mmCIF file of C-alpha atoms in Angstrom:
data_model
loop_
_atom_site.group_PDB
_atom_site.id
_atom_site.type_symbol
_atom_site.label_atom_id
_atom_site.label_comp_id
_atom_site.label_asym_id
_atom_site.label_seq_id
_atom_site.Cartn_x
_atom_site.Cartn_y
_atom_site.Cartn_z
ATOM 1 C CA UNK A 136 101.302 -138.104 0.515
ATOM 2 C CA UNK A 137 101.170 -135.180 -1.994
ATOM 3 C CA UNK A 138 101.095 -132.646 0.980
ATOM 4 C CA UNK A 139 104.090 -134.313 2.665
ATOM 5 C CA UNK A 140 106.054 -134.182 -0.522
ATOM 6 C CA UNK A 141 105.406 -130.535 -0.997
ATOM 7 C CA UNK A 142 106.462 -129.869 2.603
ATOM 8 C CA UNK A 143 109.764 -131.894 2.079
ATOM 9 C CA UNK A 144 110.565 -130.009 -1.186
ATOM 10 C CA UNK A 145 109.955 -126.735 0.629
ATOM 11 C CA UNK A 146 112.321 -127.590 3.424
ATOM 12 C CA UNK A 147 114.963 -128.963 1.122
ATOM 13 C CA UNK A 148 115.199 -125.961 -1.153
ATOM 14 C CA UNK A 149 114.216 -123.058 1.083
ATOM 15 C CA UNK A 150 115.865 -123.907 4.527
ATOM 16 C CA UNK A 151 119.343 -122.893 3.295
ATOM 17 C CA UNK A 152 117.757 -119.698 2.049
ATOM 18 C CA UNK A 153 116.205 -119.037 5.483
ATOM 19 C CA UNK A 154 119.569 -119.726 7.214
ATOM 20 C CA UNK A 155 121.409 -117.288 4.859
ATOM 21 C CA UNK A 156 118.693 -114.800 5.809
ATOM 22 C CA UNK A 157 120.581 -114.207 9.031
ATOM 23 C CA UNK A 158 122.119 -110.766 8.642
ATOM 24 C CA UNK A 159 125.498 -109.278 9.895
ATOM 25 C CA UNK A 160 123.346 -107.211 12.283
ATOM 26 C CA UNK A 161 121.957 -110.356 13.801
ATOM 27 C CA UNK A 162 125.406 -111.729 14.136
ATOM 28 C CA UNK A 163 126.706 -108.449 15.857
ATOM 29 C CA UNK A 164 123.798 -108.658 18.325
ATOM 30 C CA UNK A 165 124.622 -112.280 19.109
ATOM 31 C CA UNK A 166 128.274 -111.452 19.441
ATOM 32 C CA UNK A 167 127.649 -108.653 21.928
ATOM 33 C CA UNK A 168 125.487 -111.020 23.880
ATOM 34 C CA UNK A 169 128.390 -113.513 23.928
ATOM 35 C CA UNK A 170 126.455 -115.901 21.817
ATOM 36 C CA UNK A 171 129.520 -116.680 19.713
ATOM 37 C CA UNK A 172 128.352 -120.135 18.318
ATOM 38 C CA UNK A 173 125.335 -118.453 16.619
ATOM 39 C CA UNK A 174 127.387 -115.472 15.392
ATOM 40 C CA UNK A 175 130.352 -117.366 14.041
ATOM 41 C CA UNK A 176 128.945 -118.955 10.881
ATOM 42 C CA UNK A 177 127.310 -115.619 9.791
ATOM 43 C CA UNK A 178 130.664 -113.778 10.245
ATOM 44 C CA UNK A 179 132.512 -116.679 8.421
ATOM 45 C CA UNK A 180 130.160 -116.414 5.510
ATOM 46 C CA UNK A 181 130.712 -112.546 5.250
ATOM 47 C CA UNK A 182 134.504 -113.010 5.747
ATOM 48 C CA UNK A 183 134.669 -115.391 2.711
ATOM 49 C CA UNK A 184 133.238 -112.622 0.706
ATOM 50 C CA UNK A 185 135.448 -109.853 2.149
ATOM 51 C CA UNK A 186 138.443 -111.028 4.057
ATOM 52 C CA UNK A 187 139.954 -107.517 4.319
ATOM 53 C CA UNK A 188 137.059 -106.234 6.365
ATOM 54 C CA UNK A 189 138.674 -105.083 9.582
ATOM 55 C CA UNK A 190 135.642 -105.530 11.879
ATOM 56 C CA UNK A 191 135.098 -109.020 10.580
ATOM 57 C CA UNK A 192 138.690 -109.803 11.361
ATOM 58 C CA UNK A 193 138.162 -108.486 14.824
ATOM 59 C CA UNK A 194 134.952 -110.331 15.579
ATOM 60 C CA UNK A 195 136.305 -113.714 14.166
ATOM 61 C CA UNK A 196 139.522 -113.175 15.988
ATOM 62 C CA UNK A 197 137.864 -112.634 19.301
ATOM 63 C CA UNK A 198 135.704 -115.747 18.806
ATOM 64 C CA UNK A 199 138.716 -117.883 18.023
ATOM 65 C CA UNK A 200 140.512 -116.399 21.066
ATOM 66 C CA UNK A 201 137.476 -117.263 23.321
ATOM 67 C CA UNK A 202 137.406 -120.776 21.858
ATOM 68 C CA UNK A 203 141.009 -121.307 22.553
ATOM 69 C CA UNK A 204 142.123 -121.465 18.932
ATOM 70 C CA UNK A 205 145.044 -119.090 19.333
ATOM 71 C CA UNK A 206 146.593 -119.905 16.012
ATOM 72 C CA UNK A 207 143.522 -118.877 14.222
ATOM 73 C CA UNK A 208 143.026 -115.980 16.322
ATOM 74 C CA UNK A 209 146.485 -114.368 15.906
ATOM 75 C CA UNK A 210 146.448 -113.248 12.267
ATOM 76 C CA UNK A 211 142.774 -112.187 12.476
ATOM 77 C CA UNK A 212 143.485 -110.025 15.585
ATOM 78 C CA UNK A 213 146.835 -108.674 14.136
ATOM 79 C CA UNK A 214 145.077 -107.447 10.872
ATOM 80 C CA UNK A 215 142.299 -105.798 12.892
ATOM 81 C CA UNK A 216 144.984 -104.094 15.109
ATOM 82 C CA UNK A 217 146.761 -102.866 12.157
ATOM 83 C CA UNK A 218 143.480 -101.393 10.929
ATOM 84 C CA UNK A 219 143.030 -99.679 14.220
ATOM 85 C CA UNK A 220 140.055 -101.556 15.450
ATOM 86 C CA UNK A 221 139.965 -100.587 19.216
ATOM 87 C CA UNK A 222 138.963 -103.837 20.966
ATOM 88 C CA UNK A 223 141.562 -105.867 18.862
ATOM 89 C CA UNK A 224 144.252 -104.144 20.922
ATOM 90 C CA UNK A 225 142.978 -105.620 24.263
ATOM 91 C CA UNK A 226 142.402 -109.146 22.895
ATOM 92 C CA UNK A 227 145.689 -109.218 20.920
ATOM 93 C CA UNK A 228 147.505 -108.005 24.018
ATOM 94 C CA UNK A 229 145.930 -110.956 26.001
ATOM 95 C CA UNK A 230 146.852 -113.440 23.246
ATOM 96 C CA UNK A 231 150.577 -112.304 23.170
ATOM 97 C CA UNK A 232 150.618 -112.656 26.908
ATOM 98 C CA UNK A 233 149.631 -116.313 26.608
ATOM 99 C CA UNK A 234 152.310 -116.685 23.980
ATOM 100 C CA UNK A 235 154.915 -115.143 26.439
ATOM 101 C CA UNK A 236 155.397 -112.137 24.001
ATOM 102 C CA UNK A 237 155.263 -109.665 26.870
ATOM 103 C CA UNK A 238 156.759 -106.661 24.937
ATOM 104 C CA UNK A 239 154.387 -107.122 22.174
ATOM 105 C CA UNK A 240 151.561 -107.452 24.603
ATOM 106 C CA UNK A 241 152.419 -104.191 26.340
ATOM 107 C CA UNK A 242 152.531 -102.419 22.903
ATOM 108 C CA UNK A 243 148.871 -103.508 22.411
ATOM 109 C CA UNK A 244 147.885 -102.602 25.918
ATOM 110 C CA UNK A 245 149.446 -99.112 25.507
ATOM 111 C CA UNK A 246 147.489 -98.440 22.235
ATOM 112 C CA UNK A 247 144.263 -99.596 24.101
ATOM 113 C CA UNK A 248 145.127 -97.323 27.078
ATOM 114 C CA UNK A 249 145.730 -94.296 24.750
ATOM 115 C CA UNK A 250 142.286 -94.856 22.919
ATOM 116 C CA UNK A 251 140.455 -95.310 26.240
ATOM 117 C CA UNK A 252 142.200 -92.591 28.436
ATOM 118 C CA UNK A 253 138.878 -91.246 29.468
ATOM 119 C CA UNK A 254 136.999 -94.454 29.930
ATOM 120 C CA UNK A 255 137.347 -95.644 33.466
ATOM 121 C CA UNK A 256 135.674 -99.100 32.943
ATOM 122 C CA UNK A 257 137.965 -99.894 29.934
ATOM 123 C CA UNK A 258 141.042 -98.794 31.957
ATOM 124 C CA UNK A 259 140.057 -100.940 35.013
ATOM 125 C CA UNK A 260 139.583 -103.984 32.633
ATOM 126 C CA UNK A 261 143.000 -103.168 31.132
ATOM 127 C CA UNK A 262 144.662 -102.982 34.583
ATOM 128 C CA UNK A 263 143.482 -106.580 35.286
ATOM 129 C CA UNK A 264 145.179 -107.863 32.224
ATOM 130 C CA UNK A 265 148.339 -106.002 32.716
ATOM 131 C CA UNK A 266 148.670 -107.389 36.262
ATOM 132 C CA UNK A 267 148.118 -110.940 34.879
ATOM 133 C CA UNK A 268 150.807 -110.286 32.250
ATOM 134 C CA UNK A 269 153.245 -109.028 34.881
ATOM 135 C CA UNK A 270 152.509 -112.068 37.145
ATOM 136 C CA UNK A 271 153.083 -114.402 34.311
ATOM 137 C CA UNK A 272 156.275 -112.548 33.239
ATOM 138 C CA UNK A 273 157.585 -112.957 36.848
ATOM 139 C CA UNK A 274 156.849 -116.716 36.967
ATOM 140 C CA UNK A 275 158.793 -117.192 33.725
ATOM 141 C CA UNK A 276 161.988 -116.235 35.691
ATOM 142 C CA UNK A 277 161.258 -119.269 37.749
ATOM 143 C CA UNK A 278 161.187 -121.939 34.895
ATOM 144 C CA UNK A 279 162.736 -125.175 36.104
ATOM 145 C CA UNK A 280 165.448 -126.959 34.060
ATOM 146 C CA UNK A 281 163.386 -130.125 33.273
ATOM 147 C CA UNK A 282 164.385 -132.925 30.930
ATOM 148 C CA UNK A 283 161.218 -133.849 28.984
ATOM 149 C CA UNK A 284 161.914 -137.262 27.262
ATOM 150 C CA UNK A 285 158.562 -137.743 25.529
ATOM 151 C CA UNK A 286 155.201 -136.349 24.781
ATOM 152 C CA UNK A 287 152.098 -137.713 23.229
ATOM 153 C CA UNK A 288 148.811 -136.138 22.130
ATOM 154 C CA UNK A 289 145.774 -138.236 23.164
ATOM 155 C CA UNK A 290 142.039 -137.612 23.369
ATOM 156 C CA UNK A 291 141.106 -135.960 26.658
ATOM 157 C CA UNK A 292 138.530 -138.705 27.313
ATOM 158 C CA UNK A 293 141.289 -141.372 27.241
ATOM 159 C CA UNK A 294 144.396 -139.584 28.392
ATOM 160 C CA UNK A 295 145.135 -141.995 31.411
ATOM 161 C CA UNK A 296 146.257 -144.528 28.823
ATOM 162 C CA UNK A 297 149.635 -142.437 28.511
ATOM 163 C CA UNK A 298 150.460 -143.046 32.085
ATOM 164 C CA UNK A 299 152.494 -146.290 32.555
ATOM 165 C CA UNK A 300 152.767 -146.541 36.358
ATOM 166 C CA UNK A 301 154.610 -149.339 38.315
ATOM 167 C CA UNK A 302 152.407 -151.202 40.877
ATOM 168 C CA UNK A 303 154.563 -149.604 43.587
ATOM 169 C CA UNK A 304 153.356 -146.152 42.549
ATOM 170 C CA UNK A 305 149.693 -147.023 42.949
ATOM 171 C CA UNK A 306 147.281 -146.550 40.151
ATOM 172 C CA UNK A 307 144.965 -143.998 38.576
ATOM 173 C CA UNK A 308 141.643 -144.455 36.881
ATOM 174 C CA UNK A 309 138.509 -142.659 35.727
ATOM 175 C CA UNK A 310 136.342 -142.007 38.696
ATOM 176 C CA UNK A 311 133.256 -143.634 37.061
ATOM 177 C CA UNK A 312 135.200 -146.949 36.810
ATOM 178 C CA UNK A 313 135.336 -147.047 40.641
ATOM 179 C CA UNK A 314 132.059 -145.234 41.469
ATOM 180 C CA UNK A 315 129.642 -146.699 38.972
ATOM 181 C CA UNK A 316 127.015 -144.041 39.750
ATOM 182 C CA UNK A 317 129.416 -141.147 38.717
ATOM 183 C CA UNK A 318 129.184 -139.696 35.225
ATOM 184 C CA UNK A 319 132.303 -139.783 33.010
ATOM 185 C CA UNK A 320 133.370 -136.147 33.612
ATOM 186 C CA UNK A 321 137.057 -136.653 33.005
ATOM 187 C CA UNK A 322 137.758 -136.836 36.771
ATOM 188 C CA UNK A 323 140.359 -139.322 38.249
ATOM 189 C CA UNK A 324 140.603 -141.543 41.214
ATOM 190 C CA UNK A 325 143.853 -142.589 42.841
ATOM 191 C CA UNK A 326 144.358 -145.919 44.615
ATOM 192 C CA UNK A 327 147.560 -146.456 46.748
ATOM 193 C CA UNK A 328 149.838 -149.467 46.314
ATOM 194 C CA UNK A 329 148.272 -151.450 49.114
ATOM 195 C CA UNK A 330 144.829 -150.723 47.625
ATOM 196 C CA UNK A 331 143.404 -149.743 51.039
ATOM 197 C CA UNK A 332 143.122 -145.902 50.411
ATOM 198 C CA UNK A 333 141.605 -143.910 47.572
ATOM 199 C CA UNK A 334 141.629 -140.161 46.777
ATOM 200 C CA UNK A 335 139.199 -138.632 44.501
ATOM 201 C CA UNK A 336 137.349 -135.360 43.568
ATOM 202 C CA UNK A 337 133.599 -134.671 44.011
ATOM 203 C CA UNK A 338 131.535 -131.546 43.573
ATOM 204 C CA UNK A 339 129.435 -129.515 41.064
ATOM 205 C CA UNK A 340 129.705 -126.618 38.800
ATOM 206 C CA UNK A 341 128.589 -124.120 41.399
ATOM 207 C CA UNK A 342 130.781 -124.802 44.335
ATOM 208 C CA UNK A 343 133.657 -126.674 42.371
ATOM 209 C CA UNK A 344 135.176 -129.950 43.044
ATOM 210 C CA UNK A 345 136.815 -130.853 46.335
ATOM 211 C CA UNK A 346 139.287 -133.579 47.245
ATOM 212 C CA UNK A 347 138.203 -136.527 49.469
ATOM 213 C CA UNK A 348 139.592 -139.794 50.671
ATOM 214 C CA UNK A 349 138.207 -143.191 51.876
ATOM 215 C CA UNK A 350 139.798 -146.142 53.589
ATOM 216 C CA UNK A 351 139.193 -149.971 53.035
ATOM 217 C CA UNK A 352 136.941 -151.300 55.712
ATOM 218 C CA UNK A 353 136.687 -155.100 55.342
ATOM 219 C CA UNK A 354 135.339 -155.625 51.849
ATOM 220 C CA UNK A 355 134.215 -152.080 50.967
ATOM 221 C CA UNK A 356 135.613 -148.572 51.182
ATOM 222 C CA UNK A 357 134.147 -146.129 53.652
ATOM 223 C CA UNK A 358 134.905 -143.381 56.342
ATOM 224 C CA UNK A 359 134.801 -140.605 53.647
ATOM 225 C CA UNK A 360 136.750 -137.676 54.692
ATOM 226 C CA UNK A 361 137.179 -134.311 53.067
ATOM 227 C CA UNK A 362 140.903 -133.192 52.813
ATOM 228 C CA UNK A 363 141.798 -130.102 54.949
ATOM 229 C CA UNK A 364 140.843 -126.629 54.032
ATOM 230 C CA UNK A 365 144.561 -125.731 53.146
ATOM 231 C CA UNK A 366 143.937 -127.826 50.033
ATOM 232 C CA UNK A 367 140.104 -127.401 49.361
ATOM 233 C CA UNK A 368 139.896 -123.708 49.023
ATOM 234 C CA UNK A 369 137.991 -121.657 46.384
ATOM 235 C CA UNK A 370 137.810 -123.039 42.768
ATOM 236 C CA UNK A 371 137.941 -126.763 41.901
ATOM 237 C CA UNK A 372 140.504 -129.197 43.299
ATOM 238 C CA UNK A 373 141.004 -132.490 41.281
ATOM 239 C CA UNK A 374 143.455 -135.078 39.770
ATOM 240 C CA UNK A 375 145.070 -136.282 43.004
ATOM 241 C CA UNK A 376 148.227 -138.383 43.163
ATOM 242 C CA UNK A 377 149.862 -139.489 46.375
ATOM 243 C CA UNK A 378 153.521 -140.542 46.607
ATOM 244 C CA UNK A 379 154.435 -143.783 48.276
ATOM 245 C CA UNK A 380 155.280 -142.079 51.485
ATOM 246 C CA UNK A 381 151.551 -141.464 51.948
ATOM 247 C CA UNK A 382 152.242 -137.857 52.939
ATOM 248 C CA UNK A 383 152.988 -135.991 49.757
ATOM 249 C CA UNK A 384 150.062 -135.225 47.329
ATOM 250 C CA UNK A 385 150.074 -133.695 43.992
ATOM 251 C CA UNK A 386 146.768 -132.277 42.772
ATOM 252 C CA UNK A 387 145.398 -129.624 40.411
ATOM 253 C CA UNK A 388 143.404 -126.630 41.223
ATOM 254 C CA UNK A 389 141.651 -123.664 39.588
ATOM 255 C CA UNK A 390 142.094 -121.737 42.793
ATOM 256 C CA UNK A 391 145.274 -121.076 44.848
ATOM 257 C CA UNK A 392 146.360 -118.202 42.544
ATOM 258 C CA UNK A 393 146.129 -120.432 39.304
ATOM 259 C CA UNK A 394 147.563 -118.906 36.210
ATOM 260 C CA UNK A 395 144.459 -119.975 34.321
ATOM 261 C CA UNK A 396 142.315 -123.070 34.435
ATOM 262 C CA UNK A 397 144.002 -125.944 36.297
ATOM 263 C CA UNK A 398 147.562 -125.578 37.733
ATOM 264 C CA UNK A 399 149.642 -128.126 39.454
ATOM 265 C CA UNK A 400 150.292 -128.087 43.208
ATOM 266 C CA UNK A 401 152.065 -130.137 45.869
ATOM 267 C CA UNK A 402 151.757 -130.284 49.498
ATOM 268 C CA UNK A 403 152.575 -132.657 52.526
ATOM 269 C CA UNK A 404 150.481 -133.957 55.310
ATOM 270 C CA UNK A 405 151.688 -132.645 58.705
ATOM 271 C CA UNK A 406 151.340 -135.437 61.290
ATOM 272 C CA UNK A 407 151.632 -133.000 64.165
ATOM 273 C CA UNK A 408 148.731 -130.840 63.030
ATOM 274 C CA UNK A 409 146.805 -133.601 61.297
ATOM 275 C CA UNK A 410 146.428 -131.257 58.221
ATOM 276 C CA UNK A 411 148.055 -130.555 55.043
ATOM 277 C CA UNK A 412 150.565 -127.632 54.792
ATOM 278 C CA UNK A 413 149.879 -124.685 52.465
ATOM 279 C CA UNK A 414 150.308 -126.045 48.971
ATOM 280 C CA UNK A 415 153.153 -124.850 46.637
ATOM 281 C CA UNK A 416 152.396 -123.995 43.043
ATOM 282 C CA UNK A 417 154.818 -125.900 40.697
ATOM 283 C CA UNK A 418 157.091 -123.771 38.622
ATOM 284 C CA UNK A 419 156.984 -123.605 34.771
ATOM 285 C CA UNK A 420 157.139 -125.502 32.570
ATOM 286 C CA UNK A 421 154.823 -127.717 34.665
ATOM 287 C CA UNK A 422 152.350 -124.767 34.881
ATOM 288 C CA UNK A 423 151.201 -122.407 32.116
ATOM 289 C CA UNK A 424 148.281 -120.114 31.236
ATOM 290 C CA UNK A 425 146.345 -123.239 30.119
ATOM 291 C CA UNK A 426 145.056 -126.340 31.951
ATOM 292 C CA UNK A 427 147.838 -128.447 33.500
ATOM 293 C CA UNK A 428 146.934 -131.455 35.532
ATOM 294 C CA UNK A 429 147.494 -134.999 36.642
ATOM 295 C CA UNK A 430 151.011 -134.928 37.899
ATOM 296 C CA UNK A 431 152.326 -138.567 38.640
ATOM 297 C CA UNK A 432 155.736 -139.666 39.589
ATOM 298 C CA UNK A 433 156.983 -143.261 39.470
ATOM 299 C CA UNK A 434 159.943 -143.608 41.707
ATOM 300 C CA UNK A 435 160.672 -147.166 40.703
ATOM 301 C CA UNK A 436 160.986 -146.155 37.018
ATOM 302 C CA UNK A 437 162.485 -142.791 37.738
ATOM 303 C CA UNK A 438 160.013 -140.918 35.417
ATOM 304 C CA UNK A 439 156.996 -138.675 35.832
ATOM 305 C CA UNK A 440 154.073 -137.508 33.735
ATOM 306 C CA UNK A 441 151.860 -134.524 33.554
ATOM 307 C CA UNK A 442 149.051 -133.368 31.148
ATOM 308 C CA UNK A 443 148.495 -129.968 29.593
ATOM 309 C CA UNK A 444 146.042 -128.740 26.958
ATOM 310 C CA UNK A 445 148.364 -125.868 25.956
ATOM 311 C CA UNK A 446 147.855 -125.091 22.283
ATOM 312 C CA UNK A 447 145.865 -128.245 21.733
ATOM 313 C CA UNK A 448 142.481 -128.777 20.125
ATOM 314 C CA UNK A 449 139.531 -128.832 22.470
ATOM 315 C CA UNK A 450 139.174 -132.696 22.570
ATOM 316 C CA UNK A 451 142.969 -133.357 22.870
ATOM 317 C CA UNK A 452 145.560 -133.125 25.574
ATOM 318 C CA UNK A 453 149.301 -133.587 25.507
ATOM 319 C CA UNK A 454 150.834 -135.864 28.116
ATOM 320 C CA UNK A 455 154.586 -135.017 28.862
ATOM 321 C CA UNK A 456 157.109 -137.703 30.300
ATOM 322 C CA UNK A 457 159.934 -136.120 32.285
ATOM 323 C CA UNK A 458 162.860 -137.118 34.652
ATOM 324 C CA UNK A 459 162.134 -135.925 38.135
ATOM 325 C CA UNK A 460 165.067 -134.189 39.855
ATOM 326 C CA UNK A 461 165.745 -134.414 43.638
ATOM 327 C CA UNK A 462 166.571 -130.562 43.645
ATOM 328 C CA UNK A 463 165.006 -127.707 41.721
ATOM 329 C CA UNK A 464 167.281 -126.008 39.282
ATOM 330 C CA UNK A 465 166.071 -122.846 37.578
ATOM 331 C CA UNK A 466 167.028 -121.889 34.040
ATOM 332 C CA UNK A 467 169.323 -118.888 33.698
ATOM 333 C CA UNK A 468 167.636 -117.488 30.704
#
């Protein structure tokens, strides 16, 4: 018992000291390896003691940016940029792009280009980010005039509770509620009004999720079919919703030229070719540089919903309620 007591006292009093023994050099090594979780507490400890240290602002700003915490990242990266920390130009430019501050983004990109004018690898990386910024800027000119009537922030694990569909619109549920063997991976299954057809997403982290359908056969569902390749291309396809016509399907995809993460798409089934037409990417504000998914439209109620994690904490999502329009009207400014 005495030996156990000595070991306990050692751990209690000396473990924090061992943790504090991790040096800034250790943290920089982890940072360069992309091991941000291990580097972050060391940088934060140093930052508390020296908040005006420019490299620390840069490192913590990049970590916050990579974690999706843009509110925290912005002042850190702006401070580092003012102190002429080279890499902060590139990350701050990317952050401004996601905030639609395109002129500010280009100023940061220009500073990065000037500092790396002889570095071909850095310039190639910059070209990719500039092309993305140009693409996003063009798409902002196709922003629909949409009337958002409500929004609610809910846990990602329970976001379907915000969708109040009429019976005529069908139903959506977590996939593991229908397929008991499936894990709770935030995927969704759609059942049509007659409850004789289902649409769902299956896959893995390597090849990505693809959309499938099954029909009611007596007491069970069967005859599984993978939807046509016009939908199931590269990336993951998920969050299906089929309109009452049985032909129009909304879904989300990380492929098809997505702006980042999941984007919302719509297509129709062509009865002549027995395949879906090439999907159309929805305009802003339905899509953004963040994850946008689970479009559902209730024709009986005359309202629709979609979810987005733009500027939300990791475990939360905002579900927007809007009034669908029969014709697309773009904003003039």
